[in-house]
PDB file of C-alpha atoms and ligand atoms in Angstrom:
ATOM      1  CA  UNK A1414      15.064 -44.210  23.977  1.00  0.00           C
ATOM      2  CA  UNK A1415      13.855 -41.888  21.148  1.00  0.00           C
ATOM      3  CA  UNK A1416      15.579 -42.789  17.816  1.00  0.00           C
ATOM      4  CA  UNK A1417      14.825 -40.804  14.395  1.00  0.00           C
ATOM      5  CA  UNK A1418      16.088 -41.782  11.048  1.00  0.00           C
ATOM      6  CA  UNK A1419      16.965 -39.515   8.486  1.00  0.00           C
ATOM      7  CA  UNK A1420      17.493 -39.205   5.083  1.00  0.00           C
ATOM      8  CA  UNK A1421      16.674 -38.983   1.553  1.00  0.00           C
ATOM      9  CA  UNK A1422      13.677 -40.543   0.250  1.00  0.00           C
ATOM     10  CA  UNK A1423      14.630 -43.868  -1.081  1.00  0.00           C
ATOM     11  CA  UNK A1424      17.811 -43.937   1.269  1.00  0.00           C
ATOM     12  CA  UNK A1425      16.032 -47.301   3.094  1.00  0.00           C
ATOM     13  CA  UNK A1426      14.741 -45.757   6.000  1.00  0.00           C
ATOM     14  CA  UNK A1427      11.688 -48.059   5.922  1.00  0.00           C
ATOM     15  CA  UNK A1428      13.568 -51.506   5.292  1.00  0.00           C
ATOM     16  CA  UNK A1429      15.850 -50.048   8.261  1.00  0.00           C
ATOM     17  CA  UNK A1430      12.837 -49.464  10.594  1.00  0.00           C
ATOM     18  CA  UNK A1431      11.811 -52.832   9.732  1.00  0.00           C
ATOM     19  CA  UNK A1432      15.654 -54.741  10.453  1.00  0.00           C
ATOM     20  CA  UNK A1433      15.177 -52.441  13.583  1.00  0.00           C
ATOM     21  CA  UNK A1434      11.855 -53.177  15.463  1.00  0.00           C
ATOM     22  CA  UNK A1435      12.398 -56.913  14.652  1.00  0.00           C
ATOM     23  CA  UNK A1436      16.076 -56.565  15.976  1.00  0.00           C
ATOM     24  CA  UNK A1437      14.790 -54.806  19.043  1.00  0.00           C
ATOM     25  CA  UNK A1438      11.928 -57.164  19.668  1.00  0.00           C
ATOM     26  CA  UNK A1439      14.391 -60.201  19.611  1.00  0.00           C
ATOM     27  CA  UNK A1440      16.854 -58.684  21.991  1.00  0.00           C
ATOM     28  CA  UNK A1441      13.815 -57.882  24.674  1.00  0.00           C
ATOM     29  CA  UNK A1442      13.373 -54.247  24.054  1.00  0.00           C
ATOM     30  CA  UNK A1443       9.716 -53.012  23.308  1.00  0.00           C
ATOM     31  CA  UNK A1444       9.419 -51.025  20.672  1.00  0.00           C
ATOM     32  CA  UNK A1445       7.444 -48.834  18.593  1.00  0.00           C
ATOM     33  CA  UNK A1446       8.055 -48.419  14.884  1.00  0.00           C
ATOM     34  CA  UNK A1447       6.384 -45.121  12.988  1.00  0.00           C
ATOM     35  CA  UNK A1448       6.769 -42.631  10.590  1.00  0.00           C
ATOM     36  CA  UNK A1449       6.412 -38.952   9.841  1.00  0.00           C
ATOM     37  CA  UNK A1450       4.601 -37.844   7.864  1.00  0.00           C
ATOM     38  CA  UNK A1451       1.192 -40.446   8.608  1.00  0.00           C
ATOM     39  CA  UNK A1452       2.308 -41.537  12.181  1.00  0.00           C
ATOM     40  CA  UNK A1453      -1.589 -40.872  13.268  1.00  0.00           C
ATOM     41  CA  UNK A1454      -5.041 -40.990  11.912  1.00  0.00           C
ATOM     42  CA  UNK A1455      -5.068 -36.881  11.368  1.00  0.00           C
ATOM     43  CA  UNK A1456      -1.355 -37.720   9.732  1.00  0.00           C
ATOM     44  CA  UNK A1457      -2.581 -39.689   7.195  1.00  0.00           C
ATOM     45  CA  UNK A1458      -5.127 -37.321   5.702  1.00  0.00           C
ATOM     46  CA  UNK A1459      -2.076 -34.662   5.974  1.00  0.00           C
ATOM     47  CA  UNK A1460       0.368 -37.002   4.052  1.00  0.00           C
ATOM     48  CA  UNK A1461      -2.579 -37.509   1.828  1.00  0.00           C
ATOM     49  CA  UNK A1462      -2.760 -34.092   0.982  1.00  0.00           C
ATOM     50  CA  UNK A1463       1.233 -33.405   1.097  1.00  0.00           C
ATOM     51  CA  UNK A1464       2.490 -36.078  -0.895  1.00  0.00           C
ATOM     52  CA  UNK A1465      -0.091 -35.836  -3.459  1.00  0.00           C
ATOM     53  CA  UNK A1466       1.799 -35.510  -7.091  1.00  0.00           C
ATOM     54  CA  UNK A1467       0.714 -32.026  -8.842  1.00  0.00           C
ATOM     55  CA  UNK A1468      -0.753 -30.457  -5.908  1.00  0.00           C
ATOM     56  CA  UNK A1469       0.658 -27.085  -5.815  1.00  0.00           C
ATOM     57  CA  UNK A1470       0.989 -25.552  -2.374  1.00  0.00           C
ATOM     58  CA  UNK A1471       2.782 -22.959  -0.872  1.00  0.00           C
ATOM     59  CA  UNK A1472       5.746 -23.985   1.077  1.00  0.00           C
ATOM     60  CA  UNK A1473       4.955 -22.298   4.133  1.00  0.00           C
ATOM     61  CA  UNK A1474       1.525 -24.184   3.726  1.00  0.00           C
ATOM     62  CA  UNK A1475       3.937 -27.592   3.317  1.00  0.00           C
ATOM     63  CA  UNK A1476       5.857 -26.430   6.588  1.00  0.00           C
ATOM     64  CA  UNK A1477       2.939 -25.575   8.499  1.00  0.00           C
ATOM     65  CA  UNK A1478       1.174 -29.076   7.563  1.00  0.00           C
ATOM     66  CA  UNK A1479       4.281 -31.090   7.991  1.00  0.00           C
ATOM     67  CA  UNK A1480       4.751 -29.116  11.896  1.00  0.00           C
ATOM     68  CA  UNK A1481       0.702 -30.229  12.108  1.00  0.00           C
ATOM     69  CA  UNK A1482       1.202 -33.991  11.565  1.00  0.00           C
ATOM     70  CA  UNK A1483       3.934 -33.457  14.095  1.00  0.00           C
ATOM     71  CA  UNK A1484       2.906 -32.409  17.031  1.00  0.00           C
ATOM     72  CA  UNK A1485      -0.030 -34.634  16.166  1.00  0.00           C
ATOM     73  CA  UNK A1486       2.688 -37.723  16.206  1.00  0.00           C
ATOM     74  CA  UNK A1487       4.801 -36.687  19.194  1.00  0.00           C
ATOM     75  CA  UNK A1488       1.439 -35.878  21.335  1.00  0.00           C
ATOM     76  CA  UNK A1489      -0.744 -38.969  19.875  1.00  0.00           C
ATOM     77  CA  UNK A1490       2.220 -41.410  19.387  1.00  0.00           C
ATOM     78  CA  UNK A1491       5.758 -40.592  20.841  1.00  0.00           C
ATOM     79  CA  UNK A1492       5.355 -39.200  24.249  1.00  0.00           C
ATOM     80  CA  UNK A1493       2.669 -41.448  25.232  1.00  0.00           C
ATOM     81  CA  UNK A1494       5.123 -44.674  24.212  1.00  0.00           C
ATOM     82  CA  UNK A1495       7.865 -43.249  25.781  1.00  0.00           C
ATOM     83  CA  UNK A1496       6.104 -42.376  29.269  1.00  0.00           C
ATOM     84  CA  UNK A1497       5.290 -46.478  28.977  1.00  0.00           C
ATOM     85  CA  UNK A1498       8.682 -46.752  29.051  1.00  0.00           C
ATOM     86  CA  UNK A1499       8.917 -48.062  25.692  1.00  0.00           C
ATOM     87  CA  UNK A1500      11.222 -47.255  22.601  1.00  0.00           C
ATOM     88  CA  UNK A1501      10.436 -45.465  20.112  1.00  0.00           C
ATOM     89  CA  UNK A1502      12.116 -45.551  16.546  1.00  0.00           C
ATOM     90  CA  UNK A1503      10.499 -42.857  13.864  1.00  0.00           C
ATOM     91  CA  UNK A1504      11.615 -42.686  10.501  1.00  0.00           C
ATOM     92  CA  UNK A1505      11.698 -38.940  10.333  1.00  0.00           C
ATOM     93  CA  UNK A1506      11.448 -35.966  12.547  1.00  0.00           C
ATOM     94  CA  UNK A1507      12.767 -32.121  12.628  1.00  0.00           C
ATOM     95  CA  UNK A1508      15.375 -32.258  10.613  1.00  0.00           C
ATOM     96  CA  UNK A1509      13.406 -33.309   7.495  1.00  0.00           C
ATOM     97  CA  UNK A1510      11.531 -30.230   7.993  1.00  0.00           C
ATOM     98  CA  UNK A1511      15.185 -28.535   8.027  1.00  0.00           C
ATOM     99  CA  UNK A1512      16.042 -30.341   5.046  1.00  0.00           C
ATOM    100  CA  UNK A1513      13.299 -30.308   2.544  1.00  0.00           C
ATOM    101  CA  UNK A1514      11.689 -26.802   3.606  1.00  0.00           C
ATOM    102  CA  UNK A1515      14.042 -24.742   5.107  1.00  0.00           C
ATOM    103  CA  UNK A1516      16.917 -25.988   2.959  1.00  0.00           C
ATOM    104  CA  UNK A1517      15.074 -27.480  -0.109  1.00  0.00           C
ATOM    105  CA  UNK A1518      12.037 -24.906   0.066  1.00  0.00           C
ATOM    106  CA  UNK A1519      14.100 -22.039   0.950  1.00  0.00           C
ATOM    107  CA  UNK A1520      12.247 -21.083   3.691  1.00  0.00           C
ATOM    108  CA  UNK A1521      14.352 -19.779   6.764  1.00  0.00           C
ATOM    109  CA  UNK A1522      15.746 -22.124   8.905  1.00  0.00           C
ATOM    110  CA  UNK A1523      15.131 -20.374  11.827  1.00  0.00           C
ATOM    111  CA  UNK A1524      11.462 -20.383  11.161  1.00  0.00           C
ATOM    112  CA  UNK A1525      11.354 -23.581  10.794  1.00  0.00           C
ATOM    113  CA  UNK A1526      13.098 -24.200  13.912  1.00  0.00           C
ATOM    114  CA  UNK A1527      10.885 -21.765  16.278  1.00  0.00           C
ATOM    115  CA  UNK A1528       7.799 -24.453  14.545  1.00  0.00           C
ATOM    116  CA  UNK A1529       9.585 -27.332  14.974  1.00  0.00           C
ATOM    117  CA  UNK A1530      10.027 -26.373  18.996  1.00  0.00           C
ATOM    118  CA  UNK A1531       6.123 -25.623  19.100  1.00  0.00           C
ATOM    119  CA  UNK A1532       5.200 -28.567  17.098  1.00  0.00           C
ATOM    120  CA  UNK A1533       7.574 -30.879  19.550  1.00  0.00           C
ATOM    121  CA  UNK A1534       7.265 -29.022  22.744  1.00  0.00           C
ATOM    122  CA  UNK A1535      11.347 -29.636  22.678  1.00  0.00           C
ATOM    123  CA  UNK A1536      11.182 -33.054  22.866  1.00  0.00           C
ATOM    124  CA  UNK A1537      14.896 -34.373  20.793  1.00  0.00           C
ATOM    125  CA  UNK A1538      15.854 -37.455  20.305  1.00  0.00           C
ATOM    126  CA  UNK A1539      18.639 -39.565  22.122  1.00  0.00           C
ATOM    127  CA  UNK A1540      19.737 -40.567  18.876  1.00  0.00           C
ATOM    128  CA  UNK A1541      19.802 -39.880  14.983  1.00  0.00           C
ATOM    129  CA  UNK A1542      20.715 -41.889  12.143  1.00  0.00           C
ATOM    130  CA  UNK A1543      21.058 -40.153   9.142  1.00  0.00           C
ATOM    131  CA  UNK A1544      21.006 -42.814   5.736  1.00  0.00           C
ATOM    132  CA  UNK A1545      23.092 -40.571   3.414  1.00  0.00           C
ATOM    133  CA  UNK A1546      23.020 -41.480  -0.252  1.00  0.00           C
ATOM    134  CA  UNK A1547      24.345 -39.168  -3.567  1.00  0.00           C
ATOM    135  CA  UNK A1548      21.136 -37.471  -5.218  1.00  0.00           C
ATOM    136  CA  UNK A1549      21.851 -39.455  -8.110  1.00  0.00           C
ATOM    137  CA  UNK A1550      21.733 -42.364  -6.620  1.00  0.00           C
ATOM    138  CA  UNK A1551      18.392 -41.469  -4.764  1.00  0.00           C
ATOM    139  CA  UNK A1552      16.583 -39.982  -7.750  1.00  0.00           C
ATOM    140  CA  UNK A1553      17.494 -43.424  -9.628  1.00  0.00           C
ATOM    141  CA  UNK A1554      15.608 -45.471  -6.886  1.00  0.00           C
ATOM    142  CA  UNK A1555      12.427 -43.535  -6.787  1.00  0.00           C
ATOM    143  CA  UNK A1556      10.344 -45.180  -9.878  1.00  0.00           C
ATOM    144  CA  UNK A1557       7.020 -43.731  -8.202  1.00  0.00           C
ATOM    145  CA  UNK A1558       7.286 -39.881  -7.644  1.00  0.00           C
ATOM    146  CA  UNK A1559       5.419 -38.126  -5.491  1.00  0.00           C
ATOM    147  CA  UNK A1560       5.492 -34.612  -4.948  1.00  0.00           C
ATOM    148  CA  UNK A1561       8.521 -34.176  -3.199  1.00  0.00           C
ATOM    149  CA  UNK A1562      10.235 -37.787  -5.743  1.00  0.00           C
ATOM    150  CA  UNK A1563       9.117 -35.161  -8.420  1.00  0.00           C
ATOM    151  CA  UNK A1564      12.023 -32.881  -7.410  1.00  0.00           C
ATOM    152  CA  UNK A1565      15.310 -32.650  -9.358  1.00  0.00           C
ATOM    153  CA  UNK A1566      18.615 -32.923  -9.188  1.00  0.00           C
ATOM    154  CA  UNK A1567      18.917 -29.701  -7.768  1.00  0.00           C
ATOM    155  CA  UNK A1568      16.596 -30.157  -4.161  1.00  0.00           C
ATOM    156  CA  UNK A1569      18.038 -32.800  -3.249  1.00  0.00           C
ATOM    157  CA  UNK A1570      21.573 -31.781  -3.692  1.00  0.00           C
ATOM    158  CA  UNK A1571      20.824 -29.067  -1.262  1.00  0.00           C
ATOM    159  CA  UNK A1572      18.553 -31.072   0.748  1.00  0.00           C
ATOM    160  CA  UNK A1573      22.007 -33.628   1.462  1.00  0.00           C
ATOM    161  CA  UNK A1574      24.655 -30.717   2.425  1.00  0.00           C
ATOM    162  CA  UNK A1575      21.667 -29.491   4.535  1.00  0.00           C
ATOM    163  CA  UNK A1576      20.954 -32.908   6.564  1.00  0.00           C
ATOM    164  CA  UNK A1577      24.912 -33.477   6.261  1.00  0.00           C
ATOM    165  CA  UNK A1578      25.095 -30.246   7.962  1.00  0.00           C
ATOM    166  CA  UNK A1579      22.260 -30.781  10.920  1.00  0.00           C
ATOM    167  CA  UNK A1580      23.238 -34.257  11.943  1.00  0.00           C
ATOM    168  CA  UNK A1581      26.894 -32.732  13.229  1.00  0.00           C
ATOM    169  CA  UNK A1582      24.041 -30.353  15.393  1.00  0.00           C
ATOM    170  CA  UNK A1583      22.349 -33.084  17.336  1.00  0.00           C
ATOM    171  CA  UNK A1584      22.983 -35.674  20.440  1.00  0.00           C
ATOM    172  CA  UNK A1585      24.370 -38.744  19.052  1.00  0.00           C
ATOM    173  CA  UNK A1586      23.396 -37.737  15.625  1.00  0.00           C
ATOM    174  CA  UNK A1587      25.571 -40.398  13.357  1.00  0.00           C
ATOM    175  CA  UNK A1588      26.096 -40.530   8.987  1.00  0.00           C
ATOM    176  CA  UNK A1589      25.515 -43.949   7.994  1.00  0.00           C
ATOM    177  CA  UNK A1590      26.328 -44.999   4.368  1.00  0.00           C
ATOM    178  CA  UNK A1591      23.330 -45.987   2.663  1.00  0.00           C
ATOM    179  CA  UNK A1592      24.556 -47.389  -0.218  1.00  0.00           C
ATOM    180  CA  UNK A1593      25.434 -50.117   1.439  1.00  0.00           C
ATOM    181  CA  UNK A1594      23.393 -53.556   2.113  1.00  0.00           C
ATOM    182  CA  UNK A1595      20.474 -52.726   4.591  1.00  0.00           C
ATOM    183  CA  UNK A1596      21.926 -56.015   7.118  1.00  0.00           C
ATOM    184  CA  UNK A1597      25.106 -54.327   7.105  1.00  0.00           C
ATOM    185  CA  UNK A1598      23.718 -50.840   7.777  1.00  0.00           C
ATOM    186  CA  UNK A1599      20.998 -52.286  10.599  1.00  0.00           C
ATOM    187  CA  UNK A1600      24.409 -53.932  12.562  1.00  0.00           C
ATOM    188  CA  UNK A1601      26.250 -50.353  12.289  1.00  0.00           C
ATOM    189  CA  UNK A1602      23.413 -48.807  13.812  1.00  0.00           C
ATOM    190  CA  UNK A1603      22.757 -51.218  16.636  1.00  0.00           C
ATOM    191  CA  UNK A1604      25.995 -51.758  17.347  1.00  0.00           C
ATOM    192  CA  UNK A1605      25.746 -47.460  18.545  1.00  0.00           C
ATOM    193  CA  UNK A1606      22.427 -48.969  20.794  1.00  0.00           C
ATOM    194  CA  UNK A1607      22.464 -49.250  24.452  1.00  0.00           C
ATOM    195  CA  UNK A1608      21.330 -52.821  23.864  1.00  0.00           C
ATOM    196  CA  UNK A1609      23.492 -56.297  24.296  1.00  0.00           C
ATOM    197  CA  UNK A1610      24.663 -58.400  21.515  1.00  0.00           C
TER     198      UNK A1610
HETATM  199  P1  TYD B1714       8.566 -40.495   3.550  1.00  0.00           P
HETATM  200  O1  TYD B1714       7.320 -41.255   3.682  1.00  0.00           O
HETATM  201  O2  TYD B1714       9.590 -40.670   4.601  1.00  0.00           O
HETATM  202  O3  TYD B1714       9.180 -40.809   2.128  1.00  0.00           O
HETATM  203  P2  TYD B1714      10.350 -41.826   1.787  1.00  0.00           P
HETATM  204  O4  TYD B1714      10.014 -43.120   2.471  1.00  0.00           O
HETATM  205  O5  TYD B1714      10.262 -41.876   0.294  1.00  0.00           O
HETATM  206  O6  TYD B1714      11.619 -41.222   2.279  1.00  0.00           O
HETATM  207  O7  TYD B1714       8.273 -38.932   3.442  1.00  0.00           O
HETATM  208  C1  TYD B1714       7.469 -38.426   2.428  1.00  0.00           C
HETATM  209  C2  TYD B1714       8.022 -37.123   1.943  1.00  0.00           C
HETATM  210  O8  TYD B1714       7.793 -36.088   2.889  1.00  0.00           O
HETATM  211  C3  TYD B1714       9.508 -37.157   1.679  1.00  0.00           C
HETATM  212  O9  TYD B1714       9.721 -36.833   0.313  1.00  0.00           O
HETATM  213  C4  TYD B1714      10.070 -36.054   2.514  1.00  0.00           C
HETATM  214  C5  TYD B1714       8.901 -35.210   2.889  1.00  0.00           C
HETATM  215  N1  TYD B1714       9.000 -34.540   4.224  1.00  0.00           N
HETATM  216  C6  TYD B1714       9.282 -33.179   4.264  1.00  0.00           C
HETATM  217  O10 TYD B1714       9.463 -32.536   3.229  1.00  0.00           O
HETATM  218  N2  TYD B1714       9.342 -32.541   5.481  1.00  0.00           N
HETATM  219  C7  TYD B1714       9.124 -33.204   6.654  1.00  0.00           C
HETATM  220  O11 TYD B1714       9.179 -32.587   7.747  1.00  0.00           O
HETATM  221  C8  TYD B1714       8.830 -34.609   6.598  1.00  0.00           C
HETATM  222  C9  TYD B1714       8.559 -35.367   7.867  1.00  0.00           C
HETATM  223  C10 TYD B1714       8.779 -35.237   5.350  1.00  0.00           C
END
């Protein structure tokens, strides 16, 4: 099983990959918890560079990075757990490149898919989660900004119609409320798992 979380920065992907893996790991299932972007040792020095707070760049330059530290993850990290026949759960995947640069960036979405496909080599998920919280809401829980934190109001209003948008686009792609207490949101999500109890 390949399942991506999506969703605004400070929507609790990271507590919910956490709730997850340790979920998983009690119930028998191995597991493999990671992240885009940084999911490798190349990914790191990307994030480094993408996330870095009054770094101007280009967005086709952020797009083209953020593809890079992709197919770096899904060649380095994803396929290689998945052909051990282990799970993989990713906070993050194509559709934030939908969201923040095709949608957020402005740069066409169709571009961004054709580099998504090369970055991935087609591999989709079985399942997405997307952690959907108002901008407002979002914006108040980032106290460190980084580049992308930095954004206003504005980006991430279009950057939530956009992911509200792609989720209805994907296999088993599901809106869960992220407002709500991270237990509550980990048992909604398992509870859509091929796993018992
Ligand atoms: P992340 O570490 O997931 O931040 P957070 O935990 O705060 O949600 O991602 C860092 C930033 O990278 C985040 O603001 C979104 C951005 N991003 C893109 O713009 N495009 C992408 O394809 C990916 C994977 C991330």
């Amino acid at each position: 099983m390949f399942i991506v979380l999506e969703g605004p920065d400070a929507s609790g992907k990271s507590t919910q990959l956490d709730l997850l893996e340790k979920a998983l790991l009690a119930r028998g299932v191995h597991v493999v918890a990671t992240r885009e972007p940084g999911g490798t040792e190349v990914g790191a020095e990307l994030r480094r560079l993408l996330l870095q707070p009054g770094r101007g760049m280009q967005p086709l330059t952020e797009l083209l990075l953020m593809v890079a530290d992709r197919h770096e993850h899904v060649e380095e990290v994803i396929r290689p757990a998945l052909r051990d026949g282990k799970w993989v759960l990713c906070s993050r995947y194509t559709l934030s490149s939908l969201a923040y640069q095709g949608a957020g960036r402005g740069l066409s979405g169709e571009l961004v898919g054709r580099l998504n496909e090369l970055a991935t080599g087609g591999l989709q998920p079985d399942f997405t989660f997307l952690l959907d919280l108002p901008p407002a809401v979002a914006l108040e829980r980032t106290r460190e900004r980084d580049r992308f934190e930095g954004e206003g109001l504005a980006f991430f209003t279009q950057v939530r119609a956009s992911y509200l948008k792609l989720i209805r686009s994907v296999r088993h792609g599901y809106v869960v409320d992220g407002t709500r207490p991270p237990a509550e949101v980990c048992r909604e999500i398992l509870a859509r798992l091929p796993v018992a109890g």
